[in-house]
PDB file of N, CA and C in Angstrom:
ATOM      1  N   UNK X 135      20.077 161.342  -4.083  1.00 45.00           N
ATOM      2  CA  UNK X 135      20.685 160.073  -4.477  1.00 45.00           C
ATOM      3  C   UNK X 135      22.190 160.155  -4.258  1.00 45.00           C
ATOM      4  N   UNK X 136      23.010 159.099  -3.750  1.00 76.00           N
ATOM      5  CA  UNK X 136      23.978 159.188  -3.900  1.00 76.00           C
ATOM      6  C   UNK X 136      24.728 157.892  -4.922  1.00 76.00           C
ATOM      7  N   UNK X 137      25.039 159.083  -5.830  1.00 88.00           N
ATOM      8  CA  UNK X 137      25.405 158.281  -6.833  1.00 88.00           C
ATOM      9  C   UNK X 137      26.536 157.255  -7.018  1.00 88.00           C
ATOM     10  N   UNK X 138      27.470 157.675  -6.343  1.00 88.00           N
ATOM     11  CA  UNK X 138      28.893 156.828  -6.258  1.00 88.00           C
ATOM     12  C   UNK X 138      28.394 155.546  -5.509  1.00 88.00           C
ATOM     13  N   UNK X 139      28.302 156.164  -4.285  1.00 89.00           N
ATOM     14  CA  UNK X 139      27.279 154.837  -3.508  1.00 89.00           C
ATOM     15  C   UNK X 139      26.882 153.683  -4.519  1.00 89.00           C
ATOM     16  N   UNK X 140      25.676 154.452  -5.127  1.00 92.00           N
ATOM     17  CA  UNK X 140      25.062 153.202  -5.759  1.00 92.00           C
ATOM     18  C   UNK X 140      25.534 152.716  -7.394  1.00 92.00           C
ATOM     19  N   UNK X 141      26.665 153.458  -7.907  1.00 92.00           N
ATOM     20  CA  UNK X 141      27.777 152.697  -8.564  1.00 92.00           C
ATOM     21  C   UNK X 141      28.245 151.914  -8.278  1.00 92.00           C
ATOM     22  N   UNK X 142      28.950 151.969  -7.070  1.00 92.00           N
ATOM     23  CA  UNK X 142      30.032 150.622  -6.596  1.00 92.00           C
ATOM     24  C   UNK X 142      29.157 150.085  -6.024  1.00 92.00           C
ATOM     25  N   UNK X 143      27.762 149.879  -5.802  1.00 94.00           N
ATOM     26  CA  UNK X 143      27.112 149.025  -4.974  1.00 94.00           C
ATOM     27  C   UNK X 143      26.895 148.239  -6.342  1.00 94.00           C
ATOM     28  N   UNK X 144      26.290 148.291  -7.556  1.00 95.00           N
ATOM     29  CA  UNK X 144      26.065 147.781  -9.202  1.00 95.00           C
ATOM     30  C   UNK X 144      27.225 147.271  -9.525  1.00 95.00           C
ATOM     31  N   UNK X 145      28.210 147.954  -9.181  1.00 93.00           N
ATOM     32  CA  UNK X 145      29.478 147.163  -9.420  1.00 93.00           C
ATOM     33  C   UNK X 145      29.875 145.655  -8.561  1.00 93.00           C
ATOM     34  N   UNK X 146      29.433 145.777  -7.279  1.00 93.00           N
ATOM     35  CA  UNK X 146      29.778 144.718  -6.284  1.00 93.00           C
ATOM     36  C   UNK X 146      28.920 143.585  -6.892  1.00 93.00           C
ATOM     37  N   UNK X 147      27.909 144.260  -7.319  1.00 95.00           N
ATOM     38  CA  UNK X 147      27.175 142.852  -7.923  1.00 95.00           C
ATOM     39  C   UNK X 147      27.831 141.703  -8.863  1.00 95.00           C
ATOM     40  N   UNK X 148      28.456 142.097  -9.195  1.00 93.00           N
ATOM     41  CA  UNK X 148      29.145 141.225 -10.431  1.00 93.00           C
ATOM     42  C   UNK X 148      30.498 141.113  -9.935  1.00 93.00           C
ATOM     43  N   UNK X 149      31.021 141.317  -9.032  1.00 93.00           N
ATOM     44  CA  UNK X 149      32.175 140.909  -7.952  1.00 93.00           C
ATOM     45  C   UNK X 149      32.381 139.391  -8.374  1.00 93.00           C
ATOM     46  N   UNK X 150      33.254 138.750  -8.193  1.00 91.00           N
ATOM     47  CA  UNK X 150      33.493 137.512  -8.323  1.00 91.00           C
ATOM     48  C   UNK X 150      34.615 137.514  -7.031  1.00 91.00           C
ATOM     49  N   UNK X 151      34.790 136.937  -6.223  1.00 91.00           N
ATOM     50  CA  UNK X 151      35.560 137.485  -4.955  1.00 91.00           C
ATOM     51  C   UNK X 151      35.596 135.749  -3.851  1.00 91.00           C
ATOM     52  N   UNK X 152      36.896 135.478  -4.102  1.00 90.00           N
ATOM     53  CA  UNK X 152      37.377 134.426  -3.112  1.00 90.00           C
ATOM     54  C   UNK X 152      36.225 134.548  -1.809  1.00 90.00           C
ATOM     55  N   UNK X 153      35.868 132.761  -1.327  1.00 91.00           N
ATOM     56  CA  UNK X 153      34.516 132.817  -0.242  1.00 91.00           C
ATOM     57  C   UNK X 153      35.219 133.491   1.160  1.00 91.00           C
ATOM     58  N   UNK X 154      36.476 134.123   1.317  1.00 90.00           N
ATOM     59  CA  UNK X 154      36.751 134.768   2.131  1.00 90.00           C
ATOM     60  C   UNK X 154      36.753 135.814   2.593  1.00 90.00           C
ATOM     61  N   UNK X 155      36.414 136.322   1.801  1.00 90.00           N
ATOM     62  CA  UNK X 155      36.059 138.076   1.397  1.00 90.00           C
ATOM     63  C   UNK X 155      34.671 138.725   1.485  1.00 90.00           C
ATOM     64  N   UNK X 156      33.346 137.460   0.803  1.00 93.00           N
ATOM     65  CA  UNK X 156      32.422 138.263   1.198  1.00 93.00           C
ATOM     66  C   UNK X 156      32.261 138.446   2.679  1.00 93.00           C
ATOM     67  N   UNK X 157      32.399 138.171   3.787  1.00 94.00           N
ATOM     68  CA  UNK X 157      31.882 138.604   5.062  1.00 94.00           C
ATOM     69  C   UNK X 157      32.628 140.205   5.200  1.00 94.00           C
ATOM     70  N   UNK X 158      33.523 140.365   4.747  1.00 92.00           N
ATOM     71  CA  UNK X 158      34.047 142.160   4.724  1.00 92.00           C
ATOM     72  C   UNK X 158      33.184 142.843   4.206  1.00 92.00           C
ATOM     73  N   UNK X 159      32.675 142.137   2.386  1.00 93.00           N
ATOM     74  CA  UNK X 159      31.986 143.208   1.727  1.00 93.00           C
ATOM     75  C   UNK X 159      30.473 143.266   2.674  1.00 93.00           C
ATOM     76  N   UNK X 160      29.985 141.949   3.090  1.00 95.00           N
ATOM     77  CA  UNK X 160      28.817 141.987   3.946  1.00 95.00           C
ATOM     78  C   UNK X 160      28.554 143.335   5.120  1.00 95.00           C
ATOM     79  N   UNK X 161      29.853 143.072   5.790  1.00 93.00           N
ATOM     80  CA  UNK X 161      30.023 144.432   6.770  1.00 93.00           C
ATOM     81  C   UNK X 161      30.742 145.759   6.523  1.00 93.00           C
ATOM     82  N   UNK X 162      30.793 145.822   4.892  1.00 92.00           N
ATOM     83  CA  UNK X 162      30.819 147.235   4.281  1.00 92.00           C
ATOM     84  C   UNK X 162      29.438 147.686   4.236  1.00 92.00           C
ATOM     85  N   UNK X 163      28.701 146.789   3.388  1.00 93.00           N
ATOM     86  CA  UNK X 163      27.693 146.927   3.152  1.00 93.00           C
ATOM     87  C   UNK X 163      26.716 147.337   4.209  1.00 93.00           C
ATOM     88  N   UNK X 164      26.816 146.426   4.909  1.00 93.00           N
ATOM     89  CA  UNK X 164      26.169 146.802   6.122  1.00 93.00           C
ATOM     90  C   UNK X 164      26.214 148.442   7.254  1.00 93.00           C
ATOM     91  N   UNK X 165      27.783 148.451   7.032  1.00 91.00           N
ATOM     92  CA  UNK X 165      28.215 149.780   7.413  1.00 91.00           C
ATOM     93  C   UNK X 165      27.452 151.474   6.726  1.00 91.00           C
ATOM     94  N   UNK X 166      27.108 150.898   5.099  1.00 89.00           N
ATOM     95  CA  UNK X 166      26.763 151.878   4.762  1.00 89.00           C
ATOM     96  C   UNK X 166      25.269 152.320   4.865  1.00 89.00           C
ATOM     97  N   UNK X 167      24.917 150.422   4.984  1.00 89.00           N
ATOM     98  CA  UNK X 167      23.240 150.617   5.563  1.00 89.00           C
ATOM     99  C   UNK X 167      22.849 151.537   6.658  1.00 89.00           C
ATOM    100  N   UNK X 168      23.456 151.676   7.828  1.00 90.00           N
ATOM    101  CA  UNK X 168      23.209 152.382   8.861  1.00 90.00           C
ATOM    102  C   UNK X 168      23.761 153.336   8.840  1.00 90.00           C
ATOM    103  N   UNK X 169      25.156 153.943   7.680  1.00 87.00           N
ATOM    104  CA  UNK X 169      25.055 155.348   7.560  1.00 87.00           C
ATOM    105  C   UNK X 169      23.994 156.243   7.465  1.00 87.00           C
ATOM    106  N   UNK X 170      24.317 157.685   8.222  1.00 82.00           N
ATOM    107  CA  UNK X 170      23.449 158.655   7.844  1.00 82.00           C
ATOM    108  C   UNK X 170      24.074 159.103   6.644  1.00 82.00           C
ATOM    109  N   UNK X 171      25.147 159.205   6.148  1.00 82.00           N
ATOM    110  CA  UNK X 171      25.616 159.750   5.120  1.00 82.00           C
ATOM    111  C   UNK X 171      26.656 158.268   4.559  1.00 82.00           C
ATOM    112  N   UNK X 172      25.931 156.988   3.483  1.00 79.00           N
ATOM    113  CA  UNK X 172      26.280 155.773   2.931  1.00 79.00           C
ATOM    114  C   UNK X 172      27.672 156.416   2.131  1.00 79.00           C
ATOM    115  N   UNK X 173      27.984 157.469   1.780  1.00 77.00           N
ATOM    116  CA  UNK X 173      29.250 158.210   0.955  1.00 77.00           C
ATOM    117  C   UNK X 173      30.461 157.985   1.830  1.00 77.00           C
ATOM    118  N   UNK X 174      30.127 158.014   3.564  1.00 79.00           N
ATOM    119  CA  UNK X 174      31.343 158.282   4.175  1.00 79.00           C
ATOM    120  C   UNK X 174      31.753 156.546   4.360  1.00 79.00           C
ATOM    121  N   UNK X 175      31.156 155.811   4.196  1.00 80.00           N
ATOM    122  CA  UNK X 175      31.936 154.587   4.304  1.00 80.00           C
ATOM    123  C   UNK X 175      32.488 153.459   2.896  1.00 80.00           C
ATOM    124  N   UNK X 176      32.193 154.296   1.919  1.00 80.00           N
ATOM    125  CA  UNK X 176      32.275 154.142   0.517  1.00 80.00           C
ATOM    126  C   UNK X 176      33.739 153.444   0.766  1.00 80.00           C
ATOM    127  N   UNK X 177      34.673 154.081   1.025  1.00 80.00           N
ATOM    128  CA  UNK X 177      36.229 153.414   0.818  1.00 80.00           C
ATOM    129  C   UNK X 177      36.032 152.121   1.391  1.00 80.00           C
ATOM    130  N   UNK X 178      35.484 151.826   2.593  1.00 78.00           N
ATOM    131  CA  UNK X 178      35.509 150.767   3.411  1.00 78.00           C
ATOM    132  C   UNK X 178      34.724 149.053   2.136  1.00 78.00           C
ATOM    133  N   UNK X 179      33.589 149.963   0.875  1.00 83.00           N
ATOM    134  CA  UNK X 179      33.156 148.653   0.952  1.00 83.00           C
ATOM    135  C   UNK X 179      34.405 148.483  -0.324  1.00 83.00           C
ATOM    136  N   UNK X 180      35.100 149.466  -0.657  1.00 81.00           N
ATOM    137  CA  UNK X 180      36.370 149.294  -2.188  1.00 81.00           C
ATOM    138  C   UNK X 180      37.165 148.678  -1.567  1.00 81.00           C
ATOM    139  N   UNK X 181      37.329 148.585   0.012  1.00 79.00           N
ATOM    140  CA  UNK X 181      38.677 148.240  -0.231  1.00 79.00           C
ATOM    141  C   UNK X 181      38.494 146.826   0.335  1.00 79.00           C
ATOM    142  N   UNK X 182      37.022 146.381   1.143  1.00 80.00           N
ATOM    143  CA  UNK X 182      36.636 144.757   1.383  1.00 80.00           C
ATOM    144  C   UNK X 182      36.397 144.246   0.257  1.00 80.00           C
ATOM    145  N   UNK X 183      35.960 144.980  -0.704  1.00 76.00           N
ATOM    146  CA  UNK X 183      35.985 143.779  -2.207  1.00 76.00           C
ATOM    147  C   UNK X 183      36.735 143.865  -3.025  1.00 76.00           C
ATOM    148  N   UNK X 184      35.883 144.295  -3.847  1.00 59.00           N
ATOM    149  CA  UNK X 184      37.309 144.193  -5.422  1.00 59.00           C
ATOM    150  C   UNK X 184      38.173 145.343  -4.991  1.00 59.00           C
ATOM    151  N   UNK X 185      39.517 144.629  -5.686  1.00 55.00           N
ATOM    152  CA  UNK X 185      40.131 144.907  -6.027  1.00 55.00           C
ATOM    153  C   UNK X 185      41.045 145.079  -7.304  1.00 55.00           C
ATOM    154  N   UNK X 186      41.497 146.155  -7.848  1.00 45.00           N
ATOM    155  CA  UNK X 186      42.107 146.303  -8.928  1.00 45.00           C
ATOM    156  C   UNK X 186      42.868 145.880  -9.763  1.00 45.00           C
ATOM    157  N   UNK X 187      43.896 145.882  -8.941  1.00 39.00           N
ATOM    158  CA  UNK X 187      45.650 144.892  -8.964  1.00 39.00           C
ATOM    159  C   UNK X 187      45.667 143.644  -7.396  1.00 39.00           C
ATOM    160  N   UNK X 188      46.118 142.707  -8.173  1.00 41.00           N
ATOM    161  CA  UNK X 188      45.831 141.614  -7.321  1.00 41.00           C
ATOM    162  C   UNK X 188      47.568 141.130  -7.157  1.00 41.00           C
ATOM    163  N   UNK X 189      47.486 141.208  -5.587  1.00 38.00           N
ATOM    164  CA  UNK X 189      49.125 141.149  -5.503  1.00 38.00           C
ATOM    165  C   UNK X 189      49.403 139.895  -5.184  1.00 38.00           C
ATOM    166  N   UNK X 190      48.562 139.172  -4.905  1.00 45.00           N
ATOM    167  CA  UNK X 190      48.812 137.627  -4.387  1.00 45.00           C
ATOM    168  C   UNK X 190      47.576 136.677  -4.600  1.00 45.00           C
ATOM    169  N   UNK X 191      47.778 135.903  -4.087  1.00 48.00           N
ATOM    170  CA  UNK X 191      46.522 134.440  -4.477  1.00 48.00           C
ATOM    171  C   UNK X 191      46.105 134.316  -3.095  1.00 48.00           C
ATOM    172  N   UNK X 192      44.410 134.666  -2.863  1.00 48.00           N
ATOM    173  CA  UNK X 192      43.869 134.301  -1.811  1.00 48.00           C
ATOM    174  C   UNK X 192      44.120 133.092  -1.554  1.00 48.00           C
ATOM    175  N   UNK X 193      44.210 133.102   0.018  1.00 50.00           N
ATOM    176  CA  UNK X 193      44.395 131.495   0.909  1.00 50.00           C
ATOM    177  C   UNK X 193      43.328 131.594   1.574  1.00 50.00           C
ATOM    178  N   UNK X 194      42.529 130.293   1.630  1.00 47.00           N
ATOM    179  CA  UNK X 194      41.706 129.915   2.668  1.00 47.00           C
ATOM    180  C   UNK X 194      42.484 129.507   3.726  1.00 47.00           C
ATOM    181  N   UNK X 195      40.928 129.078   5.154  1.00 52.00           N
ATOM    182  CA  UNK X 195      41.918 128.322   6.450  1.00 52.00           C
ATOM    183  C   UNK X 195      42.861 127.198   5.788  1.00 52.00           C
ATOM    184  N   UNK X 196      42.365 126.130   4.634  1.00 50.00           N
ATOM    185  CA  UNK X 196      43.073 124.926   4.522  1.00 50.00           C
ATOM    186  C   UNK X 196      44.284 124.631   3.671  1.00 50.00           C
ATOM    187  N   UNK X 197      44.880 126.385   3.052  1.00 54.00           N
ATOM    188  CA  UNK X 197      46.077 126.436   2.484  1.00 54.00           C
ATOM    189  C   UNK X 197      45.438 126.823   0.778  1.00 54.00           C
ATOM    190  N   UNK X 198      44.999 125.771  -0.085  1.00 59.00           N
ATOM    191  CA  UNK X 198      44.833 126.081  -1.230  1.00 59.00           C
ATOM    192  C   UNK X 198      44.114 127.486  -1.336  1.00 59.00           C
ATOM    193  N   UNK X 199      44.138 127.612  -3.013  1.00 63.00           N
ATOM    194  CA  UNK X 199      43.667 129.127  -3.385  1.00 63.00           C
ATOM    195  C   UNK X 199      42.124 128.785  -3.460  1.00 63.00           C
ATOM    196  N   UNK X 200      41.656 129.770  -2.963  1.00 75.00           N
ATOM    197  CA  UNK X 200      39.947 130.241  -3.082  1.00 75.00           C
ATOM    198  C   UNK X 200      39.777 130.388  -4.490  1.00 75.00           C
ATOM    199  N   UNK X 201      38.766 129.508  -5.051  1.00 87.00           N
ATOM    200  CA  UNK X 201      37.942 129.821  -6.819  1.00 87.00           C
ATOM    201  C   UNK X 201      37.306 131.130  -6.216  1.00 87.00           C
ATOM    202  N   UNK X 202      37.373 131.816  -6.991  1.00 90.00           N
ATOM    203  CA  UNK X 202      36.159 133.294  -7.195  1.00 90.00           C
ATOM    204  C   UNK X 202      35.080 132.605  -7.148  1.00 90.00           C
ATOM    205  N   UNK X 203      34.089 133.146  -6.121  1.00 93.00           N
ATOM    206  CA  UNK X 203      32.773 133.078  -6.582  1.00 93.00           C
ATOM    207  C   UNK X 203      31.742 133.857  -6.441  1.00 93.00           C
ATOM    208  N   UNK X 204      30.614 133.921  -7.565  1.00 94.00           N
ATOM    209  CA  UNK X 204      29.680 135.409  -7.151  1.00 94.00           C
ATOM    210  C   UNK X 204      29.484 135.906  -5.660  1.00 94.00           C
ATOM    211  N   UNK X 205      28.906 136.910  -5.769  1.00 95.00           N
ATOM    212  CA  UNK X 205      27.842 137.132  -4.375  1.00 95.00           C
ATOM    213  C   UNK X 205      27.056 136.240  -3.818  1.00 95.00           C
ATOM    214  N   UNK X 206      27.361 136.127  -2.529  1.00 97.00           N
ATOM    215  CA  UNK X 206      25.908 134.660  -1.485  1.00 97.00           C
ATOM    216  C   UNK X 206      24.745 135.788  -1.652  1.00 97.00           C
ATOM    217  N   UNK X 207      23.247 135.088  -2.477  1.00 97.00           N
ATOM    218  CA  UNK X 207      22.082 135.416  -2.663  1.00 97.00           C
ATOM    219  C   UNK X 207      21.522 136.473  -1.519  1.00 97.00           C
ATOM    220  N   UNK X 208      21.907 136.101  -0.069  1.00 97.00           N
ATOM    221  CA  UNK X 208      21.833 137.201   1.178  1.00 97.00           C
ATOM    222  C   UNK X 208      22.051 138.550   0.971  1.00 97.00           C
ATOM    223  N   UNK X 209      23.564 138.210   0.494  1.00 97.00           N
ATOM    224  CA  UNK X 209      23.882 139.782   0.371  1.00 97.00           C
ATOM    225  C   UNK X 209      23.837 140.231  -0.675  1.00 97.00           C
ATOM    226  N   UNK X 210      23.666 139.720  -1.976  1.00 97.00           N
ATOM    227  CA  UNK X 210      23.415 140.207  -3.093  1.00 97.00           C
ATOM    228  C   UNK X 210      21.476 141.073  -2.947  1.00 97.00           C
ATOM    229  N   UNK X 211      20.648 140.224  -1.963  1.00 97.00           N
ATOM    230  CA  UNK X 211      19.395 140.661  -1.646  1.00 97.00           C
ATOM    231  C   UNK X 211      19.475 142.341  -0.930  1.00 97.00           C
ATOM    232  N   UNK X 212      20.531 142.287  -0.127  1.00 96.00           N
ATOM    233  CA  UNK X 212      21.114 143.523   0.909  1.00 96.00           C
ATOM    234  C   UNK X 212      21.337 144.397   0.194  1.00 96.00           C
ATOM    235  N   UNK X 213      22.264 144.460  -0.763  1.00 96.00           N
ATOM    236  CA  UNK X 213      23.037 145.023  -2.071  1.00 96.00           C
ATOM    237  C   UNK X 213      21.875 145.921  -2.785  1.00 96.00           C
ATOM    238  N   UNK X 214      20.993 145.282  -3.117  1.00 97.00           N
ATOM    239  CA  UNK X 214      19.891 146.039  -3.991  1.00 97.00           C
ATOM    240  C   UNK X 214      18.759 146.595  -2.836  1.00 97.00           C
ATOM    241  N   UNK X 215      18.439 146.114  -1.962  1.00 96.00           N
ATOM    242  CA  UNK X 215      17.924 147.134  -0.692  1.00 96.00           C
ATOM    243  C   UNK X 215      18.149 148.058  -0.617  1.00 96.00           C
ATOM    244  N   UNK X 216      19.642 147.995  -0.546  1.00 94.00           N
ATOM    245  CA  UNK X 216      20.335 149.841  -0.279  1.00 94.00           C
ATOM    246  C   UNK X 216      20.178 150.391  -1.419  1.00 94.00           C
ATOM    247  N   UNK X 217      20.574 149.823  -2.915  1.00 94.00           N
ATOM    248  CA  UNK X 217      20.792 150.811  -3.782  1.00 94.00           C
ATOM    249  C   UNK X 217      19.168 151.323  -3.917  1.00 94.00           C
ATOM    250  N   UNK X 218      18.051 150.573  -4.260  1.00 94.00           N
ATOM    251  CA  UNK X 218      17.120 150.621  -4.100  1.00 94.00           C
ATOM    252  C   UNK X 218      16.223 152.175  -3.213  1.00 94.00           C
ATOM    253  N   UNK X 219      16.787 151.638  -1.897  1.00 91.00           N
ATOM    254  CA  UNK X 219      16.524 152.961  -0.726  1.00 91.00           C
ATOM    255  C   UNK X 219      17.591 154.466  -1.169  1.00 91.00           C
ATOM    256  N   UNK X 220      18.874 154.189  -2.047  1.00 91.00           N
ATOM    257  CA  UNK X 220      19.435 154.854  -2.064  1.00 91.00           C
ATOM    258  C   UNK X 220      18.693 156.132  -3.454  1.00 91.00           C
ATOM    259  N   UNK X 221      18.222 154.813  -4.283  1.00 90.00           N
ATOM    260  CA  UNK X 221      17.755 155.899  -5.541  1.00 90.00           C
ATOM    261  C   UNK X 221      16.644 156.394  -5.139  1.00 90.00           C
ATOM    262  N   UNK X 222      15.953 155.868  -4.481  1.00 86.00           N
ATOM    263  CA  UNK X 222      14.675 156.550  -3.804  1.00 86.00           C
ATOM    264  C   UNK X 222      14.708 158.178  -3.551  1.00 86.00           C
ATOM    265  N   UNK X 223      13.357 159.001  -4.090  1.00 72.00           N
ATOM    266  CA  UNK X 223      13.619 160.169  -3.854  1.00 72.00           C
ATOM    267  C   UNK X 223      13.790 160.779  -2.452  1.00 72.00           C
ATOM    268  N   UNK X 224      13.393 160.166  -1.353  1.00 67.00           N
ATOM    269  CA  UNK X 224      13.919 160.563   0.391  1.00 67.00           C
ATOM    270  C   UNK X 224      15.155 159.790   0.596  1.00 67.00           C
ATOM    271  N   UNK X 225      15.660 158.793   0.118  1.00 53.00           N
ATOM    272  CA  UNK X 225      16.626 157.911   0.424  1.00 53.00           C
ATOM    273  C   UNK X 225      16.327 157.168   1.711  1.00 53.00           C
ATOM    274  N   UNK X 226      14.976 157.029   1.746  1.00 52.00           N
ATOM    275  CA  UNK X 226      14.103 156.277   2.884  1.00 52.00           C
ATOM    276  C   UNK X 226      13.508 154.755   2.242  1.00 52.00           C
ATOM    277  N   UNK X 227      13.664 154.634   0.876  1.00 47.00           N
ATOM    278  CA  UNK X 227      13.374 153.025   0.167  1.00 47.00           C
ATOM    279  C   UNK X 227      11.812 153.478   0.708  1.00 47.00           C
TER     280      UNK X 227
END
């Protein structure tokens, strides 16, 4: 199992994240799907989603600020796939 992995993957779930952002966490996520080792792209899905300290106010294309909003149902479905395959005792789901 890799545990960190599937921490911040439990964590992403409850992300609340401007609609500009999920397509990064999508292709973190995705990145770690086709890892052989989902640990080595770990930074990649911290640093497409949340974030800690927020230094500015997301902009969309049309200027105003992006409302937070959950995970799109897609990738929230993706999200638990992996962790899923990840807790698995082969890490084969």
């Amino acid at each position: 199992m890799h545990e960190e992995s599937v921490i911040l993957l439990r964590e992403a779930l409850g992300w609340r994240l401007p609609p500009v952002r999920w397509p990064k966490v999508a292709e973190a996520v995705e990145s770690m799907a086709s890892a052989a080792d989902p640990a080595t792209v770990l930074g990649y899905l911290e640093l497409a989603g949340h974030t800690r300290i927020v230094t500015r106010v997301e902009i969309d294309a049309d200027g105003p600020a992006s409302e937070p909003v959950e995970m799109p149902g897609e990738l929230r479905e993706r999200v638990n796939e992996l962790i899923h395959r990840l807790e698995s005792p082969h890490g084969d789901g």
